[in-house]
Amino acid sequence: MTANESRTDDGFPPTDHRACQGSAVTLDTAAVQRRLGRVPEWELRQGHLCRTFHCVTFRQSLALVEAIADIAEKLNHHPNLSWENKREVTVVLWTHKMDGLTGLDFDLAADIDTAYSALQVPV
Amino acid sequence: MTANESRTDDGFPPTDHRACQGSAVTLDTAAVQRRLGRVPEWELRQGHLCRTFHCVTFRQSLALVEAIADIAEKLNHHPNLSWENKREVTVVLWTHKMDGLTGLDFDLAADIDTAYSALQVPV
């Protein structure tokens, strides 16, 4: 692995199975705050990383849900989500096995942000 | 419209825009109970019609969410849903404009049941 292949703080490549292999590391408060600065649209709620996405249409919401599912499969890390009022998709992230936040949660958040931005052109 | 085209109790065709046109009729307790008998996997929670679907795989959950979205667009009636623990999809139905349950909610529930049954072959 080259330096360019890694985007995480903790030295793991971004597509391995850190959580399921038990090799993920729960981030401490300082690390969480540092990571939050990189995904500023997300907020902490009861120790989980949350963001509500407001889509333009119902179909755009579906496209976002599908994109999130693809990312989740790629990272082997699956968020909880709710889809309400036709166009509001709320994503809740944490690492179940560690009962806390890990770098994987923030990787997933960043990828979801990218997918959402890509959908902002009308669909 | 012929008699065969209608599957509802209230005389409206199943694909019109009853809710958005304000022409839906809130069902009374007896009608709700009668309709519940036709979708026995659903339950009432705080006046809403709810069912949690347990899928075999994450991908099957996604297929169910996509099917629900298609049905919702077809009926022009959109449920709230949550997708948790990779494979659990919970659907919550009510008619927002009427602040209650209408025939449209039960039509949607029945169609979602059919879609879920169709997914029970491994995907």
PDB file of C-alpha atoms in Angstrom:
ATOM      1  CA  MET A   1       0.000   0.000   0.000  1.00  0.00           C
ATOM      2  CA  THR A   2       1.337   3.430  -0.865  1.00  0.00           C
ATOM      3  CA  ALA A   3       0.739   6.546   1.179  1.00  0.00           C
ATOM      4  CA  ASN A   4      -1.641   7.756  -1.497  1.00  0.00           C
ATOM      5  CA  GLU A   5      -3.900   4.750  -1.070  1.00  0.00           C
ATOM      6  CA  SER A   6      -4.712   5.539   2.543  1.00  0.00           C
ATOM      7  CA  ARG A   7      -7.055   8.275   3.614  1.00  0.00           C
ATOM      8  CA  THR A   8      -7.472   7.198   7.231  1.00  0.00           C
ATOM      9  CA  ASP A   9      -5.815   8.441  10.406  1.00  0.00           C
ATOM     10  CA  ASP A  10      -5.117   5.049  11.820  1.00  0.00           C
ATOM     11  CA  GLY A  11      -3.015   3.411   9.156  1.00  0.00           C
ATOM     12  CA  PHE A  12      -5.609   0.968   7.876  1.00  0.00           C
ATOM     13  CA  PRO A  13      -6.466   0.865   4.194  1.00  0.00           C
ATOM     14  CA  PRO A  14      -9.969   2.234   3.613  1.00  0.00           C
ATOM     15  CA  THR A  15     -11.613  -0.898   2.279  1.00  0.00           C
ATOM     16  CA  ASP A  16     -10.564  -3.567   4.739  1.00  0.00           C
ATOM     17  CA  HIS A  17     -12.809  -5.146   7.322  1.00  0.00           C
ATOM     18  CA  ARG A  18     -11.597  -3.365  10.405  1.00  0.00           C
ATOM     19  CA  ALA A  19     -14.860  -3.541  12.275  1.00  0.00           C
ATOM     20  CA  CYS A  20     -15.804  -7.130  11.538  1.00  0.00           C
ATOM     21  CA  GLN A  21     -12.271  -8.312  12.265  1.00  0.00           C
ATOM     22  CA  GLY A  22     -12.249  -6.442  15.555  1.00  0.00           C
ATOM     23  CA  SER A  23      -9.245  -4.386  14.473  1.00  0.00           C
ATOM     24  CA  ALA A  24     -11.020  -1.036  14.436  1.00  0.00           C
ATOM     25  CA  VAL A  25     -10.013   1.392  17.138  1.00  0.00           C
ATOM     26  CA  THR A  26     -12.588   3.477  18.967  1.00  0.00           C
ATOM     27  CA  LEU A  27     -11.684   7.127  18.558  1.00  0.00           C
ATOM     28  CA  ASP A  28     -11.160   9.233  21.669  1.00  0.00           C
ATOM     29  CA  THR A  29     -12.867  12.599  22.113  1.00  0.00           C
ATOM     30  CA  ALA A  30     -10.038  14.591  20.576  1.00  0.00           C
ATOM     31  CA  ALA A  31      -9.898  12.331  17.515  1.00  0.00           C
ATOM     32  CA  VAL A  32     -13.668  12.522  17.091  1.00  0.00           C
ATOM     33  CA  GLN A  33     -13.583  16.311  17.200  1.00  0.00           C
ATOM     34  CA  ARG A  34     -10.737  16.408  14.698  1.00  0.00           C
ATOM     35  CA  ARG A  35     -12.603  14.105  12.356  1.00  0.00           C
ATOM     36  CA  LEU A  36     -15.846  16.046  12.785  1.00  0.00           C
ATOM     37  CA  GLY A  37     -14.057  19.089  11.421  1.00  0.00           C
ATOM     38  CA  ARG A  38     -13.702  17.250   8.115  1.00  0.00           C
ATOM     39  CA  VAL A  39     -17.411  16.356   7.876  1.00  0.00           C
ATOM     40  CA  PRO A  40     -18.917  19.531   9.337  1.00  0.00           C
ATOM     41  CA  GLU A  41     -22.487  18.756   8.256  1.00  0.00           C
ATOM     42  CA  TRP A  42     -22.572  15.786  10.606  1.00  0.00           C
ATOM     43  CA  GLU A  43     -23.341  16.013  14.300  1.00  0.00           C
ATOM     44  CA  LEU A  44     -23.016  13.814  17.339  1.00  0.00           C
ATOM     45  CA  ARG A  45     -26.212  12.500  18.870  1.00  0.00           C
ATOM     46  CA  GLN A  46     -25.922  10.079  21.756  1.00  0.00           C
ATOM     47  CA  GLY A  47     -22.485   9.059  20.604  1.00  0.00           C
ATOM     48  CA  HIS A  48     -23.597   8.412  17.033  1.00  0.00           C
ATOM     49  CA  LEU A  49     -22.644  10.371  13.930  1.00  0.00           C
ATOM     50  CA  CYS A  50     -25.787  11.746  12.273  1.00  0.00           C
ATOM     51  CA  ARG A  51     -26.798  13.813   9.286  1.00  0.00           C
ATOM     52  CA  THR A  52     -30.160  14.523   7.667  1.00  0.00           C
ATOM     53  CA  PHE A  53     -30.061  15.024   3.904  1.00  0.00           C
ATOM     54  CA  HIS A  54     -32.778  17.143   2.307  1.00  0.00           C
ATOM     55  CA  CYS A  55     -33.352  16.016  -1.250  1.00  0.00           C
ATOM     56  CA  VAL A  56     -35.197  17.826  -4.015  1.00  0.00           C
ATOM     57  CA  THR A  57     -37.412  14.945  -5.085  1.00  0.00           C
ATOM     58  CA  PHE A  58     -38.492  11.523  -3.868  1.00  0.00           C
ATOM     59  CA  ARG A  59     -36.519   9.939  -6.694  1.00  0.00           C
ATOM     60  CA  GLN A  60     -33.406  11.843  -5.656  1.00  0.00           C
ATOM     61  CA  SER A  61     -33.878  10.487  -2.129  1.00  0.00           C
ATOM     62  CA  LEU A  62     -34.020   6.990  -3.568  1.00  0.00           C
ATOM     63  CA  ALA A  63     -30.840   7.630  -5.555  1.00  0.00           C
ATOM     64  CA  LEU A  64     -29.149   8.766  -2.349  1.00  0.00           C
ATOM     65  CA  VAL A  65     -30.301   5.667  -0.464  1.00  0.00           C
ATOM     66  CA  GLU A  66     -28.988   3.482  -3.295  1.00  0.00           C
ATOM     67  CA  ALA A  67     -25.663   5.318  -3.302  1.00  0.00           C
ATOM     68  CA  ILE A  68     -25.372   4.910   0.480  1.00  0.00           C
ATOM     69  CA  ALA A  69     -26.063   1.187   0.118  1.00  0.00           C
ATOM     70  CA  ASP A  70     -23.317   0.850  -2.501  1.00  0.00           C
ATOM     71  CA  ILE A  71     -20.818   2.690  -0.312  1.00  0.00           C
ATOM     72  CA  ALA A  72     -21.815   0.625   2.712  1.00  0.00           C
ATOM     73  CA  GLU A  73     -21.202  -2.593   0.807  1.00  0.00           C
ATOM     74  CA  LYS A  74     -17.859  -1.315  -0.472  1.00  0.00           C
ATOM     75  CA  LEU A  75     -16.696  -0.406   3.038  1.00  0.00           C
ATOM     76  CA  ASN A  76     -18.468  -3.396   4.604  1.00  0.00           C
ATOM     77  CA  HIS A  77     -19.917  -0.941   7.091  1.00  0.00           C
ATOM     78  CA  HIS A  78     -23.655  -0.427   7.154  1.00  0.00           C
ATOM     79  CA  PRO A  79     -25.446   2.584   8.587  1.00  0.00           C
ATOM     80  CA  ASN A  80     -28.911   2.857  10.030  1.00  0.00           C
ATOM     81  CA  LEU A  81     -31.074   5.218   8.087  1.00  0.00           C
ATOM     82  CA  SER A  82     -34.565   6.623   8.050  1.00  0.00           C
ATOM     83  CA  TRP A  83     -36.426   8.068   5.091  1.00  0.00           C
ATOM     84  CA  GLU A  84     -39.237  10.418   6.025  1.00  0.00           C
ATOM     85  CA  ASN A  85     -41.475  13.053   4.498  1.00  0.00           C
ATOM     86  CA  LYS A  86     -40.672  11.844   0.984  1.00  0.00           C
ATOM     87  CA  ARG A  87     -37.373  13.702   0.741  1.00  0.00           C
ATOM     88  CA  GLU A  88     -35.535  13.531   4.059  1.00  0.00           C
ATOM     89  CA  VAL A  89     -32.933  10.833   4.570  1.00  0.00           C
ATOM     90  CA  THR A  90     -31.287  10.649   8.001  1.00  0.00           C
ATOM     91  CA  VAL A  91     -28.164   8.538   8.371  1.00  0.00           C
ATOM     92  CA  VAL A  92     -26.885   7.302  11.748  1.00  0.00           C
ATOM     93  CA  LEU A  93     -23.384   5.892  11.994  1.00  0.00           C
ATOM     94  CA  TRP A  94     -21.453   4.079  14.654  1.00  0.00           C
ATOM     95  CA  THR A  95     -19.405   0.911  14.873  1.00  0.00           C
ATOM     96  CA  HIS A  96     -21.652  -1.644  16.552  1.00  0.00           C
ATOM     97  CA  LYS A  97     -18.908  -4.092  17.472  1.00  0.00           C
ATOM     98  CA  MET A  98     -16.929  -1.384  19.242  1.00  0.00           C
ATOM     99  CA  ASP A  99     -20.024   0.406  20.576  1.00  0.00           C
ATOM    100  CA  GLY A 100     -18.422   3.676  19.548  1.00  0.00           C
ATOM    101  CA  LEU A 101     -17.103   5.736  16.672  1.00  0.00           C
ATOM    102  CA  THR A 102     -14.150   4.573  14.607  1.00  0.00           C
ATOM    103  CA  GLY A 103     -12.350   5.897  11.577  1.00  0.00           C
ATOM    104  CA  LEU A 104     -14.619   3.738   9.470  1.00  0.00           C
ATOM    105  CA  ASP A 105     -17.649   5.794  10.501  1.00  0.00           C
ATOM    106  CA  PHE A 106     -15.983   8.979   9.376  1.00  0.00           C
ATOM    107  CA  ASP A 107     -14.808   7.380   6.120  1.00  0.00           C
ATOM    108  CA  LEU A 108     -18.405   6.359   5.453  1.00  0.00           C
ATOM    109  CA  ALA A 109     -19.683   9.845   6.347  1.00  0.00           C
ATOM    110  CA  ALA A 110     -17.242  11.476   3.945  1.00  0.00           C
ATOM    111  CA  ASP A 111     -18.162   9.116   1.119  1.00  0.00           C
ATOM    112  CA  ILE A 112     -21.871   9.715   1.706  1.00  0.00           C
ATOM    113  CA  ASP A 113     -21.260  13.473   1.599  1.00  0.00           C
ATOM    114  CA  THR A 114     -19.529  13.031  -1.752  1.00  0.00           C
ATOM    115  CA  ALA A 115     -22.420  10.970  -3.106  1.00  0.00           C
ATOM    116  CA  TYR A 116     -24.948  13.544  -1.921  1.00  0.00           C
ATOM    117  CA  SER A 117     -23.000  16.367  -3.558  1.00  0.00           C
ATOM    118  CA  ALA A 118     -22.955  14.426  -6.817  1.00  0.00           C
ATOM    119  CA  LEU A 119     -26.751  14.156  -6.666  1.00  0.00           C
ATOM    120  CA  GLN A 120     -27.272  17.880  -6.331  1.00  0.00           C
ATOM    121  CA  VAL A 121     -27.490  18.175 -10.070  1.00  0.00           C
ATOM    122  CA  PRO A 122     -31.178  17.537 -10.755  1.00  0.00           C
ATOM    123  CA  VAL A 123     -32.012  13.870 -11.144  1.00  0.00           C
TER     124      VAL A 123
ATOM    125  CA  MET B   1     -64.050   2.040 -14.264  1.00  0.00           C
ATOM    126  CA  THR B   2     -65.356  -1.461 -13.993  1.00  0.00           C
ATOM    127  CA  ALA B   3     -65.975  -3.273 -10.760  1.00  0.00           C
ATOM    128  CA  ASN B   4     -62.901  -5.385 -11.443  1.00  0.00           C
ATOM    129  CA  GLU B   5     -60.636  -2.357 -11.530  1.00  0.00           C
ATOM    130  CA  SER B   6     -61.338  -1.406  -7.943  1.00  0.00           C
ATOM    131  CA  ARG B   7     -59.886  -3.192  -4.955  1.00  0.00           C
ATOM    132  CA  THR B   8     -60.791  -0.591  -2.355  1.00  0.00           C
ATOM    133  CA  ASP B   9     -63.633  -0.367   0.136  1.00  0.00           C
ATOM    134  CA  ASP B  10     -64.428   3.222  -0.588  1.00  0.00           C
ATOM    135  CA  GLY B  11     -65.139   3.203  -4.282  1.00  0.00           C
ATOM    136  CA  PHE B  12     -62.021   5.021  -5.415  1.00  0.00           C
ATOM    137  CA  PRO B  13     -59.762   3.503  -8.038  1.00  0.00           C
ATOM    138  CA  PRO B  14     -56.464   2.369  -6.507  1.00  0.00           C
ATOM    139  CA  THR B  15     -54.145   4.635  -8.444  1.00  0.00           C
ATOM    140  CA  ASP B  16     -55.835   8.011  -8.182  1.00  0.00           C
ATOM    141  CA  HIS B  17     -54.626  10.861  -6.035  1.00  0.00           C
ATOM    142  CA  ARG B  18     -57.120  10.575  -3.227  1.00  0.00           C
ATOM    143  CA  ALA B  19     -54.858  11.925  -0.531  1.00  0.00           C
ATOM    144  CA  CYS B  20     -53.356  14.833  -2.421  1.00  0.00           C
ATOM    145  CA  GLN B  21     -56.740  15.836  -3.738  1.00  0.00           C
ATOM    146  CA  GLY B  22     -58.226  15.727  -0.264  1.00  0.00           C
ATOM    147  CA  SER B  23     -60.760  13.148  -1.378  1.00  0.00           C
ATOM    148  CA  ALA B  24     -59.500  10.316   0.796  1.00  0.00           C
ATOM    149  CA  VAL B  25     -61.750   9.298   3.660  1.00  0.00           C
ATOM    150  CA  THR B  26     -60.359   8.549   7.086  1.00  0.00           C
ATOM    151  CA  LEU B  27     -61.395   5.049   8.074  1.00  0.00           C
ATOM    152  CA  ASP B  28     -63.311   4.538  11.284  1.00  0.00           C
ATOM    153  CA  THR B  29     -62.280   1.960  13.862  1.00  0.00           C
ATOM    154  CA  ALA B  30     -64.446  -0.796  12.417  1.00  0.00           C
ATOM    155  CA  ALA B  31     -63.134  -0.224   8.902  1.00  0.00           C
ATOM    156  CA  VAL B  32     -59.542  -0.180  10.158  1.00  0.00           C
ATOM    157  CA  GLN B  33     -60.051  -3.489  11.954  1.00  0.00           C
ATOM    158  CA  ARG B  34     -61.652  -5.007   8.865  1.00  0.00           C
ATOM    159  CA  ARG B  35     -58.771  -3.854   6.698  1.00  0.00           C
ATOM    160  CA  LEU B  36     -56.193  -5.055   9.230  1.00  0.00           C
ATOM    161  CA  GLY B  37     -57.575  -8.539   8.808  1.00  0.00           C
ATOM    162  CA  ARG B  38     -56.413  -8.463   5.197  1.00  0.00           C
ATOM    163  CA  VAL B  39     -52.848  -7.421   6.081  1.00  0.00           C
ATOM    164  CA  PRO B  40     -52.364  -9.394   9.295  1.00  0.00           C
ATOM    165  CA  GLU B  41     -48.607  -8.841   9.501  1.00  0.00           C
ATOM    166  CA  TRP B  42     -49.174  -5.134  10.039  1.00  0.00           C
ATOM    167  CA  GLU B  43     -49.955  -3.560  13.384  1.00  0.00           C
ATOM    168  CA  LEU B  44     -51.253  -0.264  14.653  1.00  0.00           C
ATOM    169  CA  ARG B  45     -48.809   1.923  16.535  1.00  0.00           C
ATOM    170  CA  GLN B  46     -49.968   5.356  17.617  1.00  0.00           C
ATOM    171  CA  GLY B  47     -52.548   5.404  14.867  1.00  0.00           C
ATOM    172  CA  HIS B  48     -50.054   4.419  12.178  1.00  0.00           C
ATOM    173  CA  LEU B  49     -49.874   1.176  10.222  1.00  0.00           C
ATOM    174  CA  CYS B  50     -46.482  -0.470  10.796  1.00  0.00           C
ATOM    175  CA  ARG B  51     -44.588  -3.566   9.765  1.00  0.00           C
ATOM    176  CA  THR B  52     -40.949  -4.587  10.153  1.00  0.00           C
ATOM    177  CA  PHE B  53     -39.591  -6.765   7.363  1.00  0.00           C
ATOM    178  CA  HIS B  54     -36.694  -9.088   8.159  1.00  0.00           C
ATOM    179  CA  CYS B  55     -34.635  -9.688   5.049  1.00  0.00           C
ATOM    180  CA  VAL B  56     -32.040 -12.357   4.418  1.00  0.00           C
ATOM    181  CA  THR B  57     -29.306 -10.084   3.111  1.00  0.00           C
ATOM    182  CA  PHE B  58     -28.460  -6.403   2.951  1.00  0.00           C
ATOM    183  CA  ARG B  59     -28.975  -6.511  -0.812  1.00  0.00           C
ATOM    184  CA  GLN B  60     -32.416  -8.008  -0.345  1.00  0.00           C
ATOM    185  CA  SER B  61     -33.243  -5.150   2.012  1.00  0.00           C
ATOM    186  CA  LEU B  62     -32.180  -2.712  -0.678  1.00  0.00           C
ATOM    187  CA  ALA B  63     -34.350  -4.511  -3.227  1.00  0.00           C
ATOM    188  CA  LEU B  64     -37.301  -4.219  -0.837  1.00  0.00           C
ATOM    189  CA  VAL B  65     -36.684  -0.495  -0.306  1.00  0.00           C
ATOM    190  CA  GLU B  66     -36.519   0.000  -4.076  1.00  0.00           C
ATOM    191  CA  ALA B  67     -39.741  -1.959  -4.560  1.00  0.00           C
ATOM    192  CA  ILE B  68     -41.469   0.097  -1.872  1.00  0.00           C
ATOM    193  CA  ALA B  69     -40.318   3.288  -3.595  1.00  0.00           C
ATOM    194  CA  ASP B  70     -41.739   2.116  -6.912  1.00  0.00           C
ATOM    195  CA  ILE B  71     -45.075   1.237  -5.331  1.00  0.00           C
ATOM    196  CA  ALA B  72     -45.175   4.551  -3.487  1.00  0.00           C
ATOM    197  CA  GLU B  73     -44.648   6.454  -6.712  1.00  0.00           C
ATOM    198  CA  LYS B  74     -47.293   4.409  -8.459  1.00  0.00           C
ATOM    199  CA  LEU B  75     -49.867   5.094  -5.736  1.00  0.00           C
ATOM    200  CA  ASN B  76     -48.568   8.620  -5.152  1.00  0.00           C
ATOM    201  CA  HIS B  77     -48.488   7.743  -1.464  1.00  0.00           C
ATOM    202  CA  HIS B  78     -45.146   7.702   0.300  1.00  0.00           C
ATOM    203  CA  PRO B  79     -44.391   5.880   3.531  1.00  0.00           C
ATOM    204  CA  ASN B  80     -41.847   6.667   6.172  1.00  0.00           C
ATOM    205  CA  LEU B  81     -39.332   3.910   6.585  1.00  0.00           C
ATOM    206  CA  SER B  82     -36.278   3.009   8.585  1.00  0.00           C
ATOM    207  CA  TRP B  83     -33.560   0.557   7.658  1.00  0.00           C
ATOM    208  CA  GLU B  84     -31.606  -0.791  10.604  1.00  0.00           C
ATOM    209  CA  ASN B  85     -29.224  -3.592  11.491  1.00  0.00           C
ATOM    210  CA  LYS B  86     -28.431  -4.225   7.819  1.00  0.00           C
ATOM    211  CA  ARG B  87     -31.528  -6.310   7.162  1.00  0.00           C
ATOM    212  CA  GLU B  88     -34.514  -4.824   8.991  1.00  0.00           C
ATOM    213  CA  VAL B  89     -36.808  -2.473   7.118  1.00  0.00           C
ATOM    214  CA  THR B  90     -39.666  -0.911   9.088  1.00  0.00           C
ATOM    215  CA  VAL B  91     -42.452   0.804   7.175  1.00  0.00           C
ATOM    216  CA  VAL B  92     -44.824   3.306   8.775  1.00  0.00           C
ATOM    217  CA  LEU B  93     -47.976   4.314   6.927  1.00  0.00           C
ATOM    218  CA  TRP B  94     -50.617   6.946   7.445  1.00  0.00           C
ATOM    219  CA  THR B  95     -52.244   9.630   5.352  1.00  0.00           C
ATOM    220  CA  HIS B  96     -50.601  12.876   6.408  1.00  0.00           C
ATOM    221  CA  LYS B  97     -53.223  15.173   4.934  1.00  0.00           C
ATOM    222  CA  MET B  98     -56.002  13.412   6.787  1.00  0.00           C
ATOM    223  CA  ASP B  99     -53.893  12.749   9.891  1.00  0.00           C
ATOM    224  CA  GLY B 100     -55.277   9.241   9.938  1.00  0.00           C
ATOM    225  CA  LEU B 101     -55.564   5.960   8.080  1.00  0.00           C
ATOM    226  CA  THR B 102     -57.303   5.737   4.730  1.00  0.00           C
ATOM    227  CA  GLY B 103     -57.872   3.002   2.205  1.00  0.00           C
ATOM    228  CA  LEU B 104     -54.750   4.170   0.451  1.00  0.00           C
ATOM    229  CA  ASP B 105     -52.596   3.143   3.427  1.00  0.00           C
ATOM    230  CA  PHE B 106     -54.010  -0.361   3.321  1.00  0.00           C
ATOM    231  CA  ASP B 107     -53.607  -0.552  -0.466  1.00  0.00           C
ATOM    232  CA  LEU B 108     -49.959   0.400  -0.032  1.00  0.00           C
ATOM    233  CA  ALA B 109     -49.496  -2.134   2.788  1.00  0.00           C
ATOM    234  CA  ALA B 110     -50.936  -4.935   0.653  1.00  0.00           C
ATOM    235  CA  ASP B 111     -48.733  -4.041  -2.312  1.00  0.00           C
ATOM    236  CA  ILE B 112     -45.636  -3.925  -0.089  1.00  0.00           C
ATOM    237  CA  ASP B 113     -46.534  -7.363   1.306  1.00  0.00           C
ATOM    238  CA  THR B 114     -46.727  -8.689  -2.248  1.00  0.00           C
ATOM    239  CA  ALA B 115     -43.352  -7.170  -3.117  1.00  0.00           C
ATOM    240  CA  TYR B 116     -41.780  -8.648   0.013  1.00  0.00           C
ATOM    241  CA  SER B 117     -43.174 -12.091  -0.757  1.00  0.00           C
ATOM    242  CA  ALA B 118     -41.720 -11.883  -4.257  1.00  0.00           C
ATOM    243  CA  LEU B 119     -38.285 -11.194  -2.744  1.00  0.00           C
ATOM    244  CA  GLN B 120     -38.337 -14.273  -0.557  1.00  0.00           C
ATOM    245  CA  VAL B 121     -36.652 -16.246  -3.285  1.00  0.00           C
ATOM    246  CA  PRO B 122     -32.934 -15.599  -2.678  1.00  0.00           C
ATOM    247  CA  VAL B 123     -31.689 -12.449  -4.385  1.00  0.00           C
TER     248      VAL B 123
END
